[in-house]
Amino acid sequence: MPPKIVVTIGVLDEEKNIAQVLDRIPKGYDVIIIDDGSTDKIVEIAKKYNATIVKHPVNLGQGFAVITGFKAALLSNYDVVVEMDGDGQHDPREIPKFLKKMEETGADIVVGSRIIGSNYKNAPFFRKTFLPYFTWIINKLTGYSMTDSMCGFRAFRASSLRRVAHIFDDMLEPQYLAAEMFLRFSKEGLTVEEVPINLCDRVFGISYKGLFRYGWGVTRAIIRTLM
Amino acid sequence: MIKTAFAIILFITVLAIFRIWYLFKKEKTTIKNAIFWTVLWIIIGIGILVPKSLDLAMKIVMMENRLFFISVMGIFVLLIIVNNLSISQKKTERTVTKLVQEIAILNYKLSQNSINPKKQNDKK
């Protein structure tokens, strides 16, 4: 029996990008859109694609949207929870790659790597300069062998996610989810594998992540989790 | 003129203390807060009305200039207040965040139940 897959997508005012993302979701996958306080028409667009909407009454931030997505997904009997962005940079057609890796290796989590994927030459300065550095630190602290620890395109085995779901209730820095998540997951014994992904350019809008704010946030998340 | 100023200061101090305990009685502030502000106002009142009372405290912290001592103590008290406000604000922020997430999940559960009422009936 094929695994039941759900794709969780956190969005904030992505009405111009979401349609092309949802168009590319492979058939047979359920979709949960976590609307993090959008003020545009993204909910109406998502409903046309029969996506389930989970709405934050006010904007909390991407990390919180991801956590809400996990909680919503775990309420149902899915086998795999795929987390991705709604800005068009992640290609849903690559999801089968994650599932294949998970099946082959038995990994609890499969993360997408922009570093070993294509289009890395055109990556922004922050990603090229600081991402390998942060990933190296997280690898040292966790024992994982990732090349890209900050990519928001990840697949989680639902049974493993359910086992560690309590972590999401008391995260120290939810806005900078990845760093703390991997540090705490490694203590729970979860395994991580990687697949290369091809990062697409964002078609509309701008990222809300500030260069130094995000870097400082990740640093703080690492320090606080270790303390 | 000085006596008038002292009277005004004394009046303001007493008024402030009464207000704090009035708010406490109306359950608009905590006992900890009420005691803190009462003690602070008493110290301010005594310090202004009897400046020589500050001399002992100045000797302890080894300061000679009364104005400098009052300024430093004032900044110190402000820092304590700001620190407490910051902790309280962070706590409120976390509570609001949890509430927003709970509301979102609850609405999701309700929408799922309305889509699949049969499943709900089967469970019963």
Short mmCIF file of C-alpha atoms in Angstrom, two decimals:
data_model
loop_
_atom_site.label_atom_id
_atom_site.label_comp_id
_atom_site.label_asym_id
_atom_site.label_seq_id
_atom_site.Cartn_x
_atom_site.Cartn_y
_atom_site.Cartn_z
CA MET A 1 0.00 0.00 0.00
CA PRO A 2 1.49 3.38 -1.00
CA PRO A 3 2.31 5.70 1.88
CA LYS A 4 -0.12 8.49 2.71
CA ILE A 5 1.64 11.79 2.09
CA VAL A 6 0.74 15.26 3.26
CA VAL A 7 2.52 18.42 2.16
CA THR A 8 2.50 21.30 4.62
CA ILE A 9 3.12 24.76 3.26
CA GLY A 10 3.42 27.82 5.47
CA VAL A 11 2.49 31.02 3.66
CA LEU A 12 2.32 34.74 4.22
CA ASP A 13 0.79 36.76 1.40
CA GLU A 14 1.85 34.38 -1.36
CA GLU A 15 -1.25 34.68 -3.55
CA LYS A 16 0.92 35.28 -6.62
CA ASN A 17 3.11 32.22 -6.07
CA ILE A 18 0.87 29.62 -4.48
CA ALA A 19 -1.02 28.58 -7.62
CA GLN A 20 2.13 27.44 -9.44
CA VAL A 21 3.25 25.57 -6.30
CA LEU A 22 -0.08 23.77 -5.94
CA ASP A 23 -0.18 23.01 -9.68
CA ARG A 24 3.02 21.02 -9.27
CA ILE A 25 2.02 18.96 -6.23
CA PRO A 26 1.98 15.31 -7.38
CA LYS A 27 -1.46 13.72 -7.49
CA GLY A 28 -2.57 11.76 -4.49
CA TYR A 29 -0.85 14.02 -1.95
CA ASP A 30 -2.90 15.95 0.57
CA VAL A 31 -1.99 19.57 1.13
CA ILE A 32 -2.25 21.62 4.31
CA ILE A 33 -1.69 25.35 3.88
CA ILE A 34 -0.80 27.18 7.06
CA ASP A 35 -1.87 30.75 6.54
CA ASP A 36 0.27 32.82 8.88
CA GLY A 37 -1.95 35.90 8.94
CA SER A 38 -2.07 36.65 5.22
CA THR A 39 -4.00 39.70 4.11
CA ASP A 40 -4.29 38.69 0.45
CA LYS A 41 -6.50 36.14 -1.33
CA ILE A 42 -4.31 33.11 -0.79
CA VAL A 43 -6.99 31.20 1.11
CA GLU A 44 -9.47 31.51 -1.77
CA ILE A 45 -6.83 30.33 -4.26
CA ALA A 46 -5.79 27.39 -2.07
CA LYS A 47 -9.39 26.25 -1.62
CA LYS A 48 -9.72 25.89 -5.42
CA TYR A 49 -7.03 23.22 -5.20
CA ASN A 50 -8.85 21.44 -2.35
CA ALA A 51 -6.05 22.27 0.04
CA THR A 52 -6.86 22.26 3.74
CA ILE A 53 -6.33 25.61 5.39
CA VAL A 54 -5.07 26.12 8.91
CA LYS A 55 -5.21 29.80 9.70
CA HIS A 56 -3.28 31.76 12.28
CA PRO A 57 -5.49 34.72 13.28
CA VAL A 58 -2.36 36.87 13.45
CA ASN A 59 1.11 36.59 11.95
CA LEU A 60 3.43 34.57 14.19
CA GLY A 61 6.36 33.84 11.87
CA GLN A 62 7.54 31.07 9.61
CA GLY A 63 8.82 28.80 12.34
CA PHE A 64 5.49 28.85 14.15
CA ALA A 65 3.67 28.17 10.87
CA VAL A 66 5.84 25.09 10.31
CA ILE A 67 5.10 23.83 13.84
CA THR A 68 1.37 24.37 13.38
CA GLY A 69 1.63 22.44 10.10
CA PHE A 70 3.28 19.51 11.90
CA LYS A 71 0.60 19.50 14.59
CA ALA A 72 -2.20 19.58 12.03
CA ALA A 73 -0.59 16.81 9.97
CA LEU A 74 -0.14 14.57 13.01
CA LEU A 75 -3.86 14.75 13.77
CA SER A 76 -4.44 12.47 10.78
CA ASN A 77 -2.91 9.11 9.84
CA TYR A 78 -0.28 10.20 7.37
CA ASP A 79 2.89 8.21 6.81
CA VAL A 80 5.07 11.06 5.62
CA VAL A 81 4.88 14.80 6.28
CA VAL A 82 6.62 16.97 3.70
CA GLU A 83 7.39 20.54 4.66
CA MET A 84 8.05 23.12 1.96
CA ASP A 85 7.88 26.84 1.22
CA GLY A 86 5.01 28.46 -0.62
CA ASP A 87 7.03 31.04 -2.51
CA GLY A 88 7.78 28.85 -5.51
CA GLN A 89 11.45 28.23 -4.68
CA HIS A 90 10.84 24.59 -3.85
CA ASP A 91 9.64 22.33 -6.65
CA PRO A 92 6.98 19.90 -5.40
CA ARG A 93 7.80 17.58 -8.32
CA GLU A 94 10.96 16.66 -6.40
CA ILE A 95 9.01 15.21 -3.48
CA PRO A 96 9.23 11.62 -4.83
CA LYS A 97 13.02 12.00 -4.52
CA PHE A 98 12.62 12.51 -0.78
CA LEU A 99 10.30 9.51 -0.45
CA LYS A 100 12.66 7.27 -2.40
CA LYS A 101 15.59 8.26 -0.17
CA MET A 102 13.51 7.67 2.94
CA GLU A 103 12.51 4.21 1.72
CA GLU A 104 16.05 3.26 0.68
CA THR A 105 17.78 4.40 3.85
CA GLY A 106 15.04 4.12 6.46
CA ALA A 107 15.84 7.68 7.54
CA ASP A 108 13.48 9.53 9.84
CA ILE A 109 14.08 12.83 8.06
CA VAL A 110 15.18 13.61 4.53
CA VAL A 111 16.31 17.19 3.94
CA GLY A 112 16.75 18.94 0.64
CA SER A 113 20.16 20.44 -0.01
CA ARG A 114 20.53 23.56 -2.07
CA ILE A 115 24.30 23.26 -1.81
CA ILE A 116 24.57 19.94 -3.69
CA GLY A 117 21.61 20.82 -5.89
CA SER A 118 21.73 23.04 -8.92
CA ASN A 119 21.53 26.83 -9.08
CA TYR A 120 23.89 27.20 -6.13
CA LYS A 121 26.12 29.58 -8.10
CA ASN A 122 23.28 32.11 -8.13
CA ALA A 123 22.61 31.78 -4.41
CA PRO A 124 22.55 34.98 -2.34
CA PHE A 125 25.67 36.05 -0.48
CA PHE A 126 24.30 34.98 2.91
CA ARG A 127 23.55 31.48 1.75
CA LYS A 128 26.93 30.97 0.14
CA THR A 129 28.92 32.48 3.01
CA PHE A 130 27.13 31.61 6.22
CA LEU A 131 25.07 28.54 5.43
CA PRO A 132 28.03 26.11 5.19
CA TYR A 133 29.37 27.57 8.41
CA PHE A 134 26.14 27.07 10.35
CA THR A 135 25.67 23.63 8.85
CA TRP A 136 29.19 22.63 9.91
CA ILE A 137 28.44 23.70 13.50
CA ILE A 138 25.16 21.77 13.56
CA ASN A 139 26.84 18.70 12.09
CA LYS A 140 29.54 18.83 14.78
CA LEU A 141 26.97 19.11 17.52
CA THR A 142 24.57 16.47 16.17
CA GLY A 143 26.76 13.97 14.34
CA TYR A 144 24.74 14.44 11.18
CA SER A 145 26.40 14.86 7.77
CA MET A 146 24.29 17.52 6.15
CA THR A 147 25.44 20.02 3.58
CA ASP A 148 22.39 22.29 4.05
CA SER A 149 20.76 22.41 7.47
CA MET A 150 18.59 25.46 6.83
CA CYS A 151 16.59 24.34 3.81
CA GLY A 152 12.88 24.37 4.50
CA PHE A 153 12.18 21.51 2.07
CA ARG A 154 12.13 18.40 4.24
CA ALA A 155 10.28 15.12 4.57
CA PHE A 156 9.56 13.59 7.96
CA ARG A 157 8.47 10.05 8.74
CA ALA A 158 5.19 10.73 10.59
CA SER A 159 5.80 8.05 13.22
CA SER A 160 9.16 9.62 14.07
CA LEU A 161 7.70 13.11 14.09
CA ARG A 162 4.96 11.92 16.44
CA ARG A 163 7.59 10.54 18.80
CA VAL A 164 9.32 13.92 19.10
CA ALA A 165 6.25 16.18 18.76
CA HIS A 166 6.58 17.28 22.40
CA ILE A 167 9.71 19.22 21.40
CA PHE A 168 7.60 21.68 19.43
CA ASP A 169 5.65 22.73 22.54
CA ASP A 170 8.64 24.28 24.27
CA MET A 171 11.04 25.40 21.59
CA LEU A 172 13.35 28.18 22.69
CA GLU A 173 13.65 29.88 19.30
CA PRO A 174 10.77 28.67 17.08
CA GLN A 175 11.46 31.36 14.53
CA TYR A 176 14.83 29.73 13.83
CA LEU A 177 13.42 26.26 13.89
CA ALA A 178 16.02 24.30 11.96
CA ALA A 179 19.01 24.71 14.25
CA GLU A 180 17.20 23.87 17.46
CA MET A 181 15.16 21.15 15.79
CA PHE A 182 18.20 19.18 14.58
CA LEU A 183 20.04 19.61 17.87
CA ARG A 184 17.10 18.24 19.81
CA PHE A 185 16.22 15.56 17.23
CA SER A 186 19.75 14.17 17.38
CA LYS A 187 19.34 13.65 21.14
CA GLU A 188 16.15 11.68 20.40
CA GLY A 189 18.06 9.46 17.98
CA LEU A 190 16.40 10.55 14.75
CA THR A 191 18.40 9.90 11.57
CA VAL A 192 18.81 12.38 8.73
CA GLU A 193 19.59 11.88 5.05
CA GLU A 194 19.89 14.40 2.23
CA VAL A 195 18.84 14.77 -1.38
CA PRO A 196 19.91 17.50 -3.81
CA ILE A 197 17.17 19.91 -4.78
CA ASN A 198 16.98 22.42 -7.57
CA LEU A 199 16.14 25.78 -6.11
CA CYS A 200 13.88 27.89 -8.29
CA ASP A 201 13.97 31.66 -8.21
CA ARG A 202 11.10 33.33 -6.39
CA VAL A 203 8.79 34.72 -9.08
CA PHE A 204 6.90 37.31 -7.08
CA GLY A 205 7.47 39.15 -3.85
CA ILE A 206 10.45 39.32 -1.53
CA SER A 207 11.71 37.24 1.33
CA TYR A 208 10.89 38.52 4.78
CA LYS A 209 14.11 37.12 6.23
CA GLY A 210 16.69 39.77 7.00
CA LEU A 211 20.30 38.80 6.34
CA PHE A 212 21.87 39.57 9.70
CA ARG A 213 18.71 39.09 11.73
CA TYR A 214 18.40 35.51 10.51
CA GLY A 215 22.09 34.79 11.06
CA TRP A 216 21.99 36.19 14.58
CA GLY A 217 18.76 34.31 15.25
CA VAL A 218 20.27 30.97 14.22
CA THR A 219 23.36 31.66 16.37
CA ARG A 220 21.16 32.46 19.34
CA ALA A 221 19.09 29.30 18.75
CA ILE A 222 22.21 27.14 18.79
CA ILE A 223 23.59 28.77 21.95
CA ARG A 224 20.30 28.65 23.84
CA THR A 225 19.66 25.03 22.91
CA LEU A 226 23.10 24.01 24.15
CA MET A 227 22.73 25.87 27.45
CA MET B 1 8.96 78.04 49.96
CA ILE B 2 11.03 75.00 50.90
CA LYS B 3 8.35 73.94 53.37
CA THR B 4 5.76 74.21 50.56
CA ALA B 5 7.91 72.06 48.28
CA PHE B 6 8.35 69.47 51.05
CA ALA B 7 4.62 69.43 51.64
CA ILE B 8 3.95 68.85 47.95
CA ILE B 9 6.51 66.05 47.78
CA LEU B 10 5.07 64.44 50.89
CA PHE B 11 1.57 64.75 49.44
CA ILE B 12 2.62 63.15 46.14
CA THR B 13 4.41 60.31 47.93
CA VAL B 14 1.45 59.54 50.17
CA LEU B 15 -0.93 59.80 47.21
CA ALA B 16 1.20 57.40 45.18
CA ILE B 17 1.26 54.87 48.02
CA PHE B 18 -2.49 55.13 48.51
CA ARG B 19 -3.03 54.65 44.77
CA ILE B 20 -0.90 51.51 44.70
CA TRP B 21 -2.90 49.93 47.54
CA TYR B 22 -6.16 51.08 45.98
CA LEU B 23 -5.16 49.27 42.78
CA PHE B 24 -4.19 46.21 44.82
CA LYS B 25 -7.55 46.22 46.54
CA LYS B 26 -9.24 46.40 43.13
CA GLU B 27 -7.10 43.42 42.07
CA LYS B 28 -5.42 45.45 39.35
CA THR B 29 -1.94 44.78 40.67
CA THR B 30 -0.17 42.09 42.67
CA ILE B 31 1.00 42.22 46.28
CA LYS B 32 4.59 41.98 45.09
CA ASN B 33 4.13 45.01 42.86
CA ALA B 34 2.35 46.95 45.60
CA ILE B 35 5.10 46.30 48.13
CA PHE B 36 7.83 47.18 45.63
CA TRP B 37 6.30 50.55 44.74
CA THR B 38 5.42 51.35 48.34
CA VAL B 39 9.00 50.79 49.45
CA LEU B 40 10.30 52.75 46.48
CA TRP B 41 8.04 55.73 47.16
CA ILE B 42 8.95 55.69 50.85
CA ILE B 43 12.64 55.71 49.98
CA ILE B 44 12.10 58.54 47.47
CA GLY B 45 10.06 60.51 50.00
CA ILE B 46 12.59 60.08 52.81
CA GLY B 47 15.48 60.78 50.48
CA ILE B 48 13.97 64.06 49.33
CA LEU B 49 12.65 65.21 52.71
CA VAL B 50 15.69 64.14 54.73
CA PRO B 51 18.68 64.25 52.36
CA LYS B 52 21.09 63.35 55.15
CA SER B 53 19.42 59.93 55.38
CA LEU B 54 21.13 59.10 52.13
CA ASP B 55 24.56 59.54 53.69
CA LEU B 56 24.64 56.05 55.19
CA ALA B 57 23.76 54.46 51.87
CA MET B 58 26.36 56.64 50.15
CA LYS B 59 29.01 55.46 52.63
CA ILE B 60 28.14 51.83 51.89
CA VAL B 61 28.60 52.23 48.14
CA MET B 62 31.55 54.56 48.69
CA MET B 63 30.11 57.59 46.86
CA GLU B 64 30.59 61.14 48.03
CA ASN B 65 28.47 63.16 45.63
CA ARG B 66 24.80 63.01 46.61
CA LEU B 67 23.51 63.97 43.15
CA PHE B 68 25.65 61.31 41.48
CA PHE B 69 24.46 58.73 44.02
CA ILE B 70 20.78 59.56 43.35
CA SER B 71 21.37 59.40 39.58
CA VAL B 72 23.08 56.01 39.78
CA MET B 73 20.42 54.59 42.09
CA GLY B 74 17.71 55.94 39.82
CA ILE B 75 19.25 54.24 36.78
CA PHE B 76 19.64 51.02 38.77
CA VAL B 77 15.97 51.01 39.76
CA LEU B 78 14.92 51.75 36.16
CA LEU B 79 16.99 48.82 34.93
CA ILE B 80 15.27 46.50 37.41
CA ILE B 81 11.86 47.72 36.26
CA VAL B 82 12.75 47.37 32.57
CA ASN B 83 14.13 43.87 33.17
CA ASN B 84 10.91 42.79 34.92
CA LEU B 85 8.79 44.32 32.16
CA SER B 86 10.85 42.55 29.52
CA ILE B 87 10.43 39.16 31.24
CA SER B 88 6.70 39.78 31.62
CA GLN B 89 6.37 40.81 27.97
CA LYS B 90 8.20 37.70 26.75
CA LYS B 91 5.95 35.51 28.86
CA THR B 92 2.85 37.21 27.45
CA GLU B 93 4.20 36.82 23.92
CA ARG B 94 4.70 33.09 24.39
CA THR B 95 1.20 32.71 25.84
CA VAL B 96 -0.36 34.62 22.93
CA THR B 97 1.60 32.52 20.44
CA LYS B 98 0.40 29.28 22.02
CA LEU B 99 -3.17 30.59 22.02
CA VAL B 100 -3.00 31.54 18.34
CA GLN B 101 -1.66 28.11 17.44
CA GLU B 102 -4.31 26.40 19.55
CA ILE B 103 -7.03 28.45 17.87
CA ALA B 104 -5.69 27.51 14.44
CA ILE B 105 -5.55 23.78 15.31
CA LEU B 106 -8.99 23.88 16.93
CA ASN B 107 -10.52 25.50 13.85
CA TYR B 108 -8.76 22.89 11.72
CA LYS B 109 -10.21 20.07 13.87
CA LEU B 110 -13.67 21.63 13.62
CA SER B 111 -13.42 21.95 9.85
CA GLN B 112 -12.27 18.33 9.58
CA ASN B 113 -15.21 17.19 11.70
CA SER B 114 -17.65 19.16 9.58
CA ILE B 115 -16.17 17.59 6.39
CA ASN B 116 -16.22 14.05 7.83
CA PRO B 117 -19.13 13.83 10.26
CA LYS B 118 -19.43 10.09 9.52
CA LYS B 119 -16.00 9.43 10.99
CA GLN B 120 -17.05 11.29 14.11
CA ASN B 121 -20.24 9.22 14.37
CA ASP B 122 -18.32 5.97 13.81
CA LYS B 123 -16.03 6.86 16.70
CA LYS B 124 -19.08 7.25 18.94
#
